[in-house]
Structures are given as C-alpha cells and as structure tokens.
PDB file of C-alpha atoms in Angstrom:
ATOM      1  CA  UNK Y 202       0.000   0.000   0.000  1.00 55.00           C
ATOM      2  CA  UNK Y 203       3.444   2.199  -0.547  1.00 59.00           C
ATOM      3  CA  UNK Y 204       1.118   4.697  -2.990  1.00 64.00           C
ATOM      4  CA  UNK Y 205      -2.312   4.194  -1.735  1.00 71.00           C
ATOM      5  CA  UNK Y 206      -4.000   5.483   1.012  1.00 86.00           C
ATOM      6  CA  UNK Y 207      -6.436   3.417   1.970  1.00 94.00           C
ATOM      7  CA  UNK Y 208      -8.961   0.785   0.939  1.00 95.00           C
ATOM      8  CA  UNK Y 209     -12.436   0.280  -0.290  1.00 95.00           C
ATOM      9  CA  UNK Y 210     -14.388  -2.318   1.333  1.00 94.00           C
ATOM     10  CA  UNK Y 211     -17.187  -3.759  -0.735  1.00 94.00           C
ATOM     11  CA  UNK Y 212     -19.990  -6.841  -0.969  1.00 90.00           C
ATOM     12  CA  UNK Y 213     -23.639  -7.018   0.816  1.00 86.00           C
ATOM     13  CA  UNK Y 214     -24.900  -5.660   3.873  1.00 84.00           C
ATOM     14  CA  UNK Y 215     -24.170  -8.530   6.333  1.00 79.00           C
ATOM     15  CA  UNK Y 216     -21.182  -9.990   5.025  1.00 83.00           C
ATOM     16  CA  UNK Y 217     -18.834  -9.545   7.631  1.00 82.00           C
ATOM     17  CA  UNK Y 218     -17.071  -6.100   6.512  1.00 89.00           C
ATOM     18  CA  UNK Y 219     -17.540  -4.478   9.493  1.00 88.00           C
ATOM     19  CA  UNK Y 220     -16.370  -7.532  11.726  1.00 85.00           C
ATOM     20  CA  UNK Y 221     -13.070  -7.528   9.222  1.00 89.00           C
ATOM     21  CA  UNK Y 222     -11.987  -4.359  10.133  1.00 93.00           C
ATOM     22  CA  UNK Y 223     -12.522  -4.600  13.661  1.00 91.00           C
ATOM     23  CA  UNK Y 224     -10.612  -7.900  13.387  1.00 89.00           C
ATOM     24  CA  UNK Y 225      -7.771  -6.674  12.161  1.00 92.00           C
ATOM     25  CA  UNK Y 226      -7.122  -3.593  14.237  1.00 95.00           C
ATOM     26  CA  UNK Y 227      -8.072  -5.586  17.371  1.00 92.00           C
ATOM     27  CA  UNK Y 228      -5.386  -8.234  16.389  1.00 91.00           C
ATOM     28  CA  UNK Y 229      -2.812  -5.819  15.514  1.00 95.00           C
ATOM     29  CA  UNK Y 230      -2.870  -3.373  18.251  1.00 95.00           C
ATOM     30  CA  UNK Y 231      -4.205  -0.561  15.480  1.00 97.00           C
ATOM     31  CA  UNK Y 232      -6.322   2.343  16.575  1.00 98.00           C
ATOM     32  CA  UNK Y 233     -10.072   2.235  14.834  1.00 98.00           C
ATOM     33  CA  UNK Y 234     -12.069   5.439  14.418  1.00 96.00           C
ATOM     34  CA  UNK Y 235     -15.389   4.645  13.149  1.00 94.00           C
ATOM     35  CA  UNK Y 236     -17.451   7.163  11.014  1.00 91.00           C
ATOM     36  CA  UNK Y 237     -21.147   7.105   9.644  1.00 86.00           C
ATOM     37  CA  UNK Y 238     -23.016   9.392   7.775  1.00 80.00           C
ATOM     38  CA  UNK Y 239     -24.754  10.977  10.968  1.00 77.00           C
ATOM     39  CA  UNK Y 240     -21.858  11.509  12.585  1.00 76.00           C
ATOM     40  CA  UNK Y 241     -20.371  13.680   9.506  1.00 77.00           C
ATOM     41  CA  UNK Y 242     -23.174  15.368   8.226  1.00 72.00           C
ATOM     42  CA  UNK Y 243     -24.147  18.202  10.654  1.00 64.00           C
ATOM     43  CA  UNK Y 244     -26.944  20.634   9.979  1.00 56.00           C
ATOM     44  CA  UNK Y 245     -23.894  23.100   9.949  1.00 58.00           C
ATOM     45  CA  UNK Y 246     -21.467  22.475   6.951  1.00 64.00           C
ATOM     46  CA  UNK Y 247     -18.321  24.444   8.971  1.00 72.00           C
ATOM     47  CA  UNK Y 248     -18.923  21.738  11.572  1.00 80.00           C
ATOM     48  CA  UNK Y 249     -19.423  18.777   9.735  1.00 82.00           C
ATOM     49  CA  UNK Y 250     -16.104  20.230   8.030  1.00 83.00           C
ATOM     50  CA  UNK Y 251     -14.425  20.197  11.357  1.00 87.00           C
ATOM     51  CA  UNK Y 252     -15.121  16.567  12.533  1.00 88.00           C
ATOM     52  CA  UNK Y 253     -13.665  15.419   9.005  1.00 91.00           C
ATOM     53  CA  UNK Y 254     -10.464  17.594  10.019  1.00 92.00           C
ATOM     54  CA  UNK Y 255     -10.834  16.666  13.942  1.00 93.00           C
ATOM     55  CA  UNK Y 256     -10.989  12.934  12.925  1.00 94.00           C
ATOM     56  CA  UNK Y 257      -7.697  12.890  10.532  1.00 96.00           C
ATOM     57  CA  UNK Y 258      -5.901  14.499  13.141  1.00 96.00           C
ATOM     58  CA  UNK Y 259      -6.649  12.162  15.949  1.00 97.00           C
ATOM     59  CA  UNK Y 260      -6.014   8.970  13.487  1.00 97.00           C
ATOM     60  CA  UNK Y 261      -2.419  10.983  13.334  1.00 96.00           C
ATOM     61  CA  UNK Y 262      -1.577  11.267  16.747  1.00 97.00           C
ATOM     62  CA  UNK Y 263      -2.600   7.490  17.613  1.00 97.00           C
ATOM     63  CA  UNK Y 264      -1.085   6.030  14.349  1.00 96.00           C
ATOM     64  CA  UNK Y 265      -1.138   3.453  13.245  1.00 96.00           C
ATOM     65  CA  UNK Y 266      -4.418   4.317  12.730  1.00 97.00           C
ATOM     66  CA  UNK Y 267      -7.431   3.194  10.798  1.00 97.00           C
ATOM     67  CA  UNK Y 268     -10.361   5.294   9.936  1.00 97.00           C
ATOM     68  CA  UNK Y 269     -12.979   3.410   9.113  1.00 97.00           C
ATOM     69  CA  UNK Y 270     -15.975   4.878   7.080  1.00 94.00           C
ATOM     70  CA  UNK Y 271     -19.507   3.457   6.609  1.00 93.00           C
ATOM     71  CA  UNK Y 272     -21.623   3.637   3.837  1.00 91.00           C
ATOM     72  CA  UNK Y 273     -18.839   6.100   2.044  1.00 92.00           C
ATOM     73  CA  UNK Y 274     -21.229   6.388  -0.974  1.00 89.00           C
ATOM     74  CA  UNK Y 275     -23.690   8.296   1.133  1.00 86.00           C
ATOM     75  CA  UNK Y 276     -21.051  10.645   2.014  1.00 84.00           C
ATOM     76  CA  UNK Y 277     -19.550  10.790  -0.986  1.00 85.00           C
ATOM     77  CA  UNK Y 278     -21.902   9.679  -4.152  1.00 84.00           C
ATOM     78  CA  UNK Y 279     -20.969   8.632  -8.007  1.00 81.00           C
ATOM     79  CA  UNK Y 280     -20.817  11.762 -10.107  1.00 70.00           C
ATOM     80  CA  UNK Y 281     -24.152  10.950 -11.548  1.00 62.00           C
ATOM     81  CA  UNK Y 282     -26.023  11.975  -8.731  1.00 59.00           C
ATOM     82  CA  UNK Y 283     -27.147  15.614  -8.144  1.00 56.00           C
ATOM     83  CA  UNK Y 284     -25.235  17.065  -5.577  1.00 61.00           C
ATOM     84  CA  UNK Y 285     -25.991  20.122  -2.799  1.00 72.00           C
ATOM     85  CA  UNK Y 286     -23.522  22.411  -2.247  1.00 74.00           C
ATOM     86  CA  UNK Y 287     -22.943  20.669   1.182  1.00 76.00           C
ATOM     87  CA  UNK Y 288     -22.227  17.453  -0.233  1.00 78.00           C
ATOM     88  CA  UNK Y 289     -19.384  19.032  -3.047  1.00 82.00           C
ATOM     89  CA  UNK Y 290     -17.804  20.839   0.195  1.00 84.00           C
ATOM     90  CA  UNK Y 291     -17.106  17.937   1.888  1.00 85.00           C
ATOM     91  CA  UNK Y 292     -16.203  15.542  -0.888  1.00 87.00           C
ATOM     92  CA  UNK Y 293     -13.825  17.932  -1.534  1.00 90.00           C
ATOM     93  CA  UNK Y 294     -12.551  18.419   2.157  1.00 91.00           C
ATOM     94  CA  UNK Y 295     -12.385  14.481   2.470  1.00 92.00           C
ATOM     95  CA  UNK Y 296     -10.716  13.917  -1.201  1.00 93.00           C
ATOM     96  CA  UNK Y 297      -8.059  16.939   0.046  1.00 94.00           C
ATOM     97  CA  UNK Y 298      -7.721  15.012   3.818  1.00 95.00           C
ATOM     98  CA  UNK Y 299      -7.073  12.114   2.201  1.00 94.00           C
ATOM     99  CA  UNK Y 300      -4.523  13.702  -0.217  1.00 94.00           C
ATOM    100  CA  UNK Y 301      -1.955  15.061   2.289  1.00 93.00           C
ATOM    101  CA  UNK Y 302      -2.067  11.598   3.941  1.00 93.00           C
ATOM    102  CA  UNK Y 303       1.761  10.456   3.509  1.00 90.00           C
ATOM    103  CA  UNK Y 304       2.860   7.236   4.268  1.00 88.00           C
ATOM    104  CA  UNK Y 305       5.034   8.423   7.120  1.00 91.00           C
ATOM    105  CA  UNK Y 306       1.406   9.347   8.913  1.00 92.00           C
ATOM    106  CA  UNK Y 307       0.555   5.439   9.347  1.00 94.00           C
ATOM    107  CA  UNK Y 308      -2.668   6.090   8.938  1.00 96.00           C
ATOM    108  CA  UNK Y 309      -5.127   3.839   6.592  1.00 96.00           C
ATOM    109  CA  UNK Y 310      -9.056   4.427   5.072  1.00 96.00           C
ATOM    110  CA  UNK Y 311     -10.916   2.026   4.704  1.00 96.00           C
ATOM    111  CA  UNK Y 312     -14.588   2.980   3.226  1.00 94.00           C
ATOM    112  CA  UNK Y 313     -16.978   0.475   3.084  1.00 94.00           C
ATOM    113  CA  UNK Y 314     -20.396   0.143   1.498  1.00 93.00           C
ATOM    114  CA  UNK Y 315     -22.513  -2.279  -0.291  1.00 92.00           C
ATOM    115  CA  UNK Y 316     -21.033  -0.833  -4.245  1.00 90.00           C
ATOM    116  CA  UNK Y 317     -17.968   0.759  -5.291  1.00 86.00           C
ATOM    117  CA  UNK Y 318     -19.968   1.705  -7.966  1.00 87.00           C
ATOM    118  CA  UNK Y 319     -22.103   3.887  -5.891  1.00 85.00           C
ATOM    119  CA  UNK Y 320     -19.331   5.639  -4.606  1.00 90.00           C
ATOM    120  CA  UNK Y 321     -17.128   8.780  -6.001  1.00 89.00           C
ATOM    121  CA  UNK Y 322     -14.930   7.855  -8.188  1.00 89.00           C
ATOM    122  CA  UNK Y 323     -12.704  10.705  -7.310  1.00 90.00           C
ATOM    123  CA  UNK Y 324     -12.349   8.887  -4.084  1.00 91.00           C
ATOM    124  CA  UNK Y 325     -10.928   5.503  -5.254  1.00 88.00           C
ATOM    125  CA  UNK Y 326      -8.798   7.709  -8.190  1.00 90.00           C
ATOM    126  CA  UNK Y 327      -4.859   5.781  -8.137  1.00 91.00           C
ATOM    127  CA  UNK Y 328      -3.125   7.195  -4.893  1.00 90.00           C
ATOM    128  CA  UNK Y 329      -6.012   7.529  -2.679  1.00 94.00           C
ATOM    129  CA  UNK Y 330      -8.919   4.792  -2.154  1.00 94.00           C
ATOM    130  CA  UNK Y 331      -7.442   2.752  -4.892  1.00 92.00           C
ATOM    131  CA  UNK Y 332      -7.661  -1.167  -3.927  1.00 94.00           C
ATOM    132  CA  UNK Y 333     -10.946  -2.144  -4.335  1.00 94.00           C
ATOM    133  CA  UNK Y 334     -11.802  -5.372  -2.261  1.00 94.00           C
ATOM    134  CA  UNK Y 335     -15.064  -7.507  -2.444  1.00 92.00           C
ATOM    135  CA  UNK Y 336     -16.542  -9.546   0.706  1.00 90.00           C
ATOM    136  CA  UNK Y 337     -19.006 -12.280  -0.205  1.00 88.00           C
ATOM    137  CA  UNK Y 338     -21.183 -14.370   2.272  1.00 87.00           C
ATOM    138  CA  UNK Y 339     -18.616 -16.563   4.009  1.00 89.00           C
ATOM    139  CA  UNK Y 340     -17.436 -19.916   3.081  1.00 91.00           C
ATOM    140  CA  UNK Y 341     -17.326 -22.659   5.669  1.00 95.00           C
ATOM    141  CA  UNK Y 342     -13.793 -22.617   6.518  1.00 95.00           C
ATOM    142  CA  UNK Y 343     -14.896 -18.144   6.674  1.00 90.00           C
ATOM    143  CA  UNK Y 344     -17.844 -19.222   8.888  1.00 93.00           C
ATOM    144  CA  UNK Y 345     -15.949 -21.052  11.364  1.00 96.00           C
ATOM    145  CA  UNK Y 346     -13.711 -18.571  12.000  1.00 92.00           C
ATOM    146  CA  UNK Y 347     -16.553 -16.049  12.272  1.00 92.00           C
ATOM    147  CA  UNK Y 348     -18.271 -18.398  15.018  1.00 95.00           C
ATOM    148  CA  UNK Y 349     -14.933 -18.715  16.766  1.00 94.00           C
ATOM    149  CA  UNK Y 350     -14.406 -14.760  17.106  1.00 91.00           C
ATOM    150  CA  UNK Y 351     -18.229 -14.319  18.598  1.00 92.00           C
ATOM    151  CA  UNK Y 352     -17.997 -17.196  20.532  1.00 95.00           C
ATOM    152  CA  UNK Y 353     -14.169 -16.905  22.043  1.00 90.00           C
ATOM    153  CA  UNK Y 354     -16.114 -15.190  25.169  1.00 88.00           C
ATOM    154  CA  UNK Y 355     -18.649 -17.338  25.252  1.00 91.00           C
ATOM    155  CA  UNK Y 356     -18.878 -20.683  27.744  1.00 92.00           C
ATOM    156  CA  UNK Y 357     -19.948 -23.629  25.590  1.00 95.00           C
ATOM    157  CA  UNK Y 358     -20.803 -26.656  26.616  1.00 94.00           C
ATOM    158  CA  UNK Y 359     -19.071 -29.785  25.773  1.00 93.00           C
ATOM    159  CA  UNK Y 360     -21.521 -30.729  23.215  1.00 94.00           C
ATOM    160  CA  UNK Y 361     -21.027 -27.541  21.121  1.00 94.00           C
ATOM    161  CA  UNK Y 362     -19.443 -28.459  17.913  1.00 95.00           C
ATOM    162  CA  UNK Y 363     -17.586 -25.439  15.833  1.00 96.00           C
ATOM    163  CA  UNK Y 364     -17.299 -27.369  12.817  1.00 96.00           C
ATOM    164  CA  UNK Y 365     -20.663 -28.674  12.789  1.00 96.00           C
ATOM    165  CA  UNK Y 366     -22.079 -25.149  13.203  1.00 97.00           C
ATOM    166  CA  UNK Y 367     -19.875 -23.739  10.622  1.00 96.00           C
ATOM    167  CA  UNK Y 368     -21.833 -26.610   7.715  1.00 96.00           C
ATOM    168  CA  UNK Y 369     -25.367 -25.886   8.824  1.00 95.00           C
ATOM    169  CA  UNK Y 370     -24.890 -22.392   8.012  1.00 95.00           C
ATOM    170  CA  UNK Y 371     -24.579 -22.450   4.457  1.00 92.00           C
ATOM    171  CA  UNK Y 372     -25.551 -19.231   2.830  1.00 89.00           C
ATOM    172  CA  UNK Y 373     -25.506 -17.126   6.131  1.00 91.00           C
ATOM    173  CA  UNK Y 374     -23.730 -13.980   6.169  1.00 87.00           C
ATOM    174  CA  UNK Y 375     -21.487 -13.081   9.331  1.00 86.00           C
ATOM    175  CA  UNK Y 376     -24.747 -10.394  10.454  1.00 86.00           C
ATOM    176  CA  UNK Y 377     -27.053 -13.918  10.563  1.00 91.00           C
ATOM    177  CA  UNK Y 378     -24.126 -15.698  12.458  1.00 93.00           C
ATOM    178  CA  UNK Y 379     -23.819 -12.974  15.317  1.00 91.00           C
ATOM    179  CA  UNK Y 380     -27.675 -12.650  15.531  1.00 93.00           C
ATOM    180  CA  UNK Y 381     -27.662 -16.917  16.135  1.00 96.00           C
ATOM    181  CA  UNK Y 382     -24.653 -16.729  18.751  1.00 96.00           C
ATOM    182  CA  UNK Y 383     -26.704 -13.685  20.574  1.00 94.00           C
ATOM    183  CA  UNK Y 384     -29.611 -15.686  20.424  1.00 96.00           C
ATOM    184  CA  UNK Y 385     -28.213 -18.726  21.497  1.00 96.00           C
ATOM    185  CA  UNK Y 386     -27.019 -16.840  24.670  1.00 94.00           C
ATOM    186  CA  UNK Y 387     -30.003 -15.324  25.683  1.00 91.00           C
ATOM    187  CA  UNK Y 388     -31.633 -19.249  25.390  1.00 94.00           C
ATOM    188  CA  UNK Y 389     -29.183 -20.202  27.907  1.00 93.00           C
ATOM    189  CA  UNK Y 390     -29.840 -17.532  30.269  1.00 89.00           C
ATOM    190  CA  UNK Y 391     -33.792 -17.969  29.804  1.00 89.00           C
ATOM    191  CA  UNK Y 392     -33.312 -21.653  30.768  1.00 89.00           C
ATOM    192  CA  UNK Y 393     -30.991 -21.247  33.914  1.00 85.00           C
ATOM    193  CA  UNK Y 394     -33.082 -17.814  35.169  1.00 83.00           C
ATOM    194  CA  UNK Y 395     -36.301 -17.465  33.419  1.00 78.00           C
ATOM    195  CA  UNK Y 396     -37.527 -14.944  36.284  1.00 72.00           C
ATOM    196  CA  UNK Y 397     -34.654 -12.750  36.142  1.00 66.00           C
ATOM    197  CA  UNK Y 398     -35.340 -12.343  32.618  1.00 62.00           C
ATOM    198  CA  UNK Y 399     -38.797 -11.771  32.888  1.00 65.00           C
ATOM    199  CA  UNK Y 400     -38.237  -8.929  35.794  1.00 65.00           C
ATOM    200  CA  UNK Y 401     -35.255  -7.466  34.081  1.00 61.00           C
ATOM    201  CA  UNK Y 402     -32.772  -8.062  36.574  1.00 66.00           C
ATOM    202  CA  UNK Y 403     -29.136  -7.768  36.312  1.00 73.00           C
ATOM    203  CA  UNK Y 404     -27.527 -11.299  36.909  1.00 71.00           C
ATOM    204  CA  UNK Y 405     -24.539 -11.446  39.372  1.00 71.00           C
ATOM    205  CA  UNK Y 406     -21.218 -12.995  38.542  1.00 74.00           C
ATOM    206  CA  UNK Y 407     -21.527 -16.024  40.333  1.00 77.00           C
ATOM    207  CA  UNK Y 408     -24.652 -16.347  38.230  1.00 72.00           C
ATOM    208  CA  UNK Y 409     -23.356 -15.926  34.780  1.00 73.00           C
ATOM    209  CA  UNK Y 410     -20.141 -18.468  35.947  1.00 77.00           C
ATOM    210  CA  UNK Y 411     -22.867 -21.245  36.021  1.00 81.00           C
ATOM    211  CA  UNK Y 412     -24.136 -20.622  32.219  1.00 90.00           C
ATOM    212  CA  UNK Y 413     -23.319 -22.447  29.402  1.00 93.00           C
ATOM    213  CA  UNK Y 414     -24.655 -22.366  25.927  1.00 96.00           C
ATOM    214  CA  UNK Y 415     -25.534 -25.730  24.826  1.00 96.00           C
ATOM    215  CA  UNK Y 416     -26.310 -27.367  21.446  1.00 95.00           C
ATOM    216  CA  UNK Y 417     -30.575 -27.092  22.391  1.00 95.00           C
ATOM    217  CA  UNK Y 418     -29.719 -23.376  22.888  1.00 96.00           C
ATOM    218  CA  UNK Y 419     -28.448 -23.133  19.200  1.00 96.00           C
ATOM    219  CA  UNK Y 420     -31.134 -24.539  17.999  1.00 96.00           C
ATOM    220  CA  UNK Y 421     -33.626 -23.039  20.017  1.00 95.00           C
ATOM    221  CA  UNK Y 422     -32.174 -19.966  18.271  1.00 96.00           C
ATOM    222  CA  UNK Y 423     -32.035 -20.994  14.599  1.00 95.00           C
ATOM    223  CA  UNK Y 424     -35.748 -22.232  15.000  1.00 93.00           C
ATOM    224  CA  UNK Y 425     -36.899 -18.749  16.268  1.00 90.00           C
ATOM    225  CA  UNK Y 426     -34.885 -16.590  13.494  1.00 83.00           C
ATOM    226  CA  UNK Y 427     -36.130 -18.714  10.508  1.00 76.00           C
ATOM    227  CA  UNK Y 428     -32.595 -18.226   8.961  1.00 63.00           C
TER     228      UNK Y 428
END
C-alpha cells in the first residue's frame, strides 16, 4: 500500500465487513475510528467540516491508525447523482484530507459500502482509495472462523461443535451468524433464570459463571430466526 491510502471495502450488507476491520485492528494493536453518515453530516457544513479535520488528526496522533468509514457512498456519491452544495464541500474536504495523507502518517481508510460503484470515483482515483476489495457471504472454513471470534467469550458446553455449526450455516452472512450466537445466549440464560429475565434483573457474577450455551440453545435460536 506504498502509494495508496487506503482501501475500499465492498460486498452485501451482512457480510462480515464491518467484523473484518474490527478484526484486524483488534489483532494488531491498530487504533479504529469509526465514522457514519450521521456523525459527519451536521446541519452546519463548517462543523461537519471540522469533525472530518478533527478525525484525521486524531487517526495521526494514535497512528497506526485506521479510519474506518460506513456507507462512504452516502457521504460521498458517483458523479451521476445531483449534488448540494454541502455534499461538493465535503467531498472535496475528504478527497483533500485524504490527499496530504503520507505514508510516514501510518494512517489507513478504509470505506466500506454495499457498491464501489455507488461511490465517487474521485475517491478511489490511483493514490487515494485505490484497492478495491469484495466480501461475499462466508465460506465454511470463513464461517468457522466467524463463530470462533463471537464465541471466544462465550462458555460452551461440551456438546457444542464449531465445525458442525460452521456446515449448517450455508448461505448465512457473518450479520445472521452474530444474531444466532446472541440468540443462542439469551436461550441459555432464559433456561438457567427465566424470572430474572422476565423482571429485568441484572444477573450477578456467580450467576453468569454457572451458564453455558448448549447445542438445544443453538437450535432453540435458529428455529426462532427462521434463517
């Protein structure tokens, strides 16, 4: 990535792009700064201006640094689309952020969203967003590793089966795989304490040490999401 600066992140909604970059920067000891639309577009266009500036500069002083932006076509649509003058001011203040990036800084975007197409293309011009990365649904070997990283602080029982998850969920994407591990917890927890469910009560430590999520749990939860 010696003459890029940074990364566009594409493939459905669900698919695990989110998760990836998370992954990474949690594995690697890499600062994340995560940006939506909301978050950018203020009512005001010298402050949504500002955050852009305020956000570069903090990925700076805790390189390496990732800033990670959501739906990047929203902020910054294809050249087809009509545009406010808002929208052309900060296009233009991101493309220029992204331009004095130098390597030196340490400091990597990745934009994700579901098209590259619908992005742009002044953003993913050579030098700046320029590698263009798709993420399909998982494969099996994908989808084990996705169960393993939303299960790692989770207490299975000893009939819980990685592998065997990982081939019933053909076709999932890593969105349907976190919804079935959430689900599969909050089975457990109904069957150990039903009533502190049902009265919203906070469970103690001691409690939560006697949980584990077994394989009825899992499929408690794949029954209820239909998936």
């Amino acid at each position: 990535m010696e003459n890029s600066s940074g990364i566009i992140l594409y493939g459905p909604s669900g698919c695990g792009k989110t998760l990836l970059i998370e992954t990474i920067a949690s594995e690697n000891n890499i600062y994340l700064i995560s940006l939506n639309v909301a978050e950018i577009f203020s009512k005001f266009v010298d402050e949504s201006a500002e955050k852009l500036r305020t956000v570069f500069e903090e990925a700076k002083l805790n390189a390496p640094s990732i800033i990670h932006i959501l739906h990047i076509g929203k902020i910054a649509p294809k050249f087809d689309q009509a545009y406010s003058a808002f929208q052309r001011l900060i296009i233009s203040q991101l493309i220029s952020l992204i331009d004095n990036l130098s390597p030196e800084s340490k400091v990597v975007i990745i934009g994700e969203d579901i098209s590259y197409e619908d992005i742009n293309q002044l953003l993913y011009s050579p030098g700046r967003l320029d590698i263009k990365i798709n993420v399909d649904k998982p494969n099996e070997s994908d989808r084990l590793e996705i169960f393993k990283i939303y299960l790692k602080n989770m207490p299975l029982d000893d009939d819980i089966i990685l592998d065997e998850l990982a081939n019933k969920t053909e076709g999932f994407s890593g969105g349907n795989i976190m919804t079935i591990c959430r689900e599969a917890a909050k089975n457990a927890i109904k069957r150990h304490y039903p009533e502190i469910l049902q009265n919203k009560q906070t469970l103690t430590e001691n409690e939560l040490n006697v949980i584990k999520i077994n394989s009825d749990d899992f499929s408690k939860a794949f029954s209820d999401i239909g998936v």
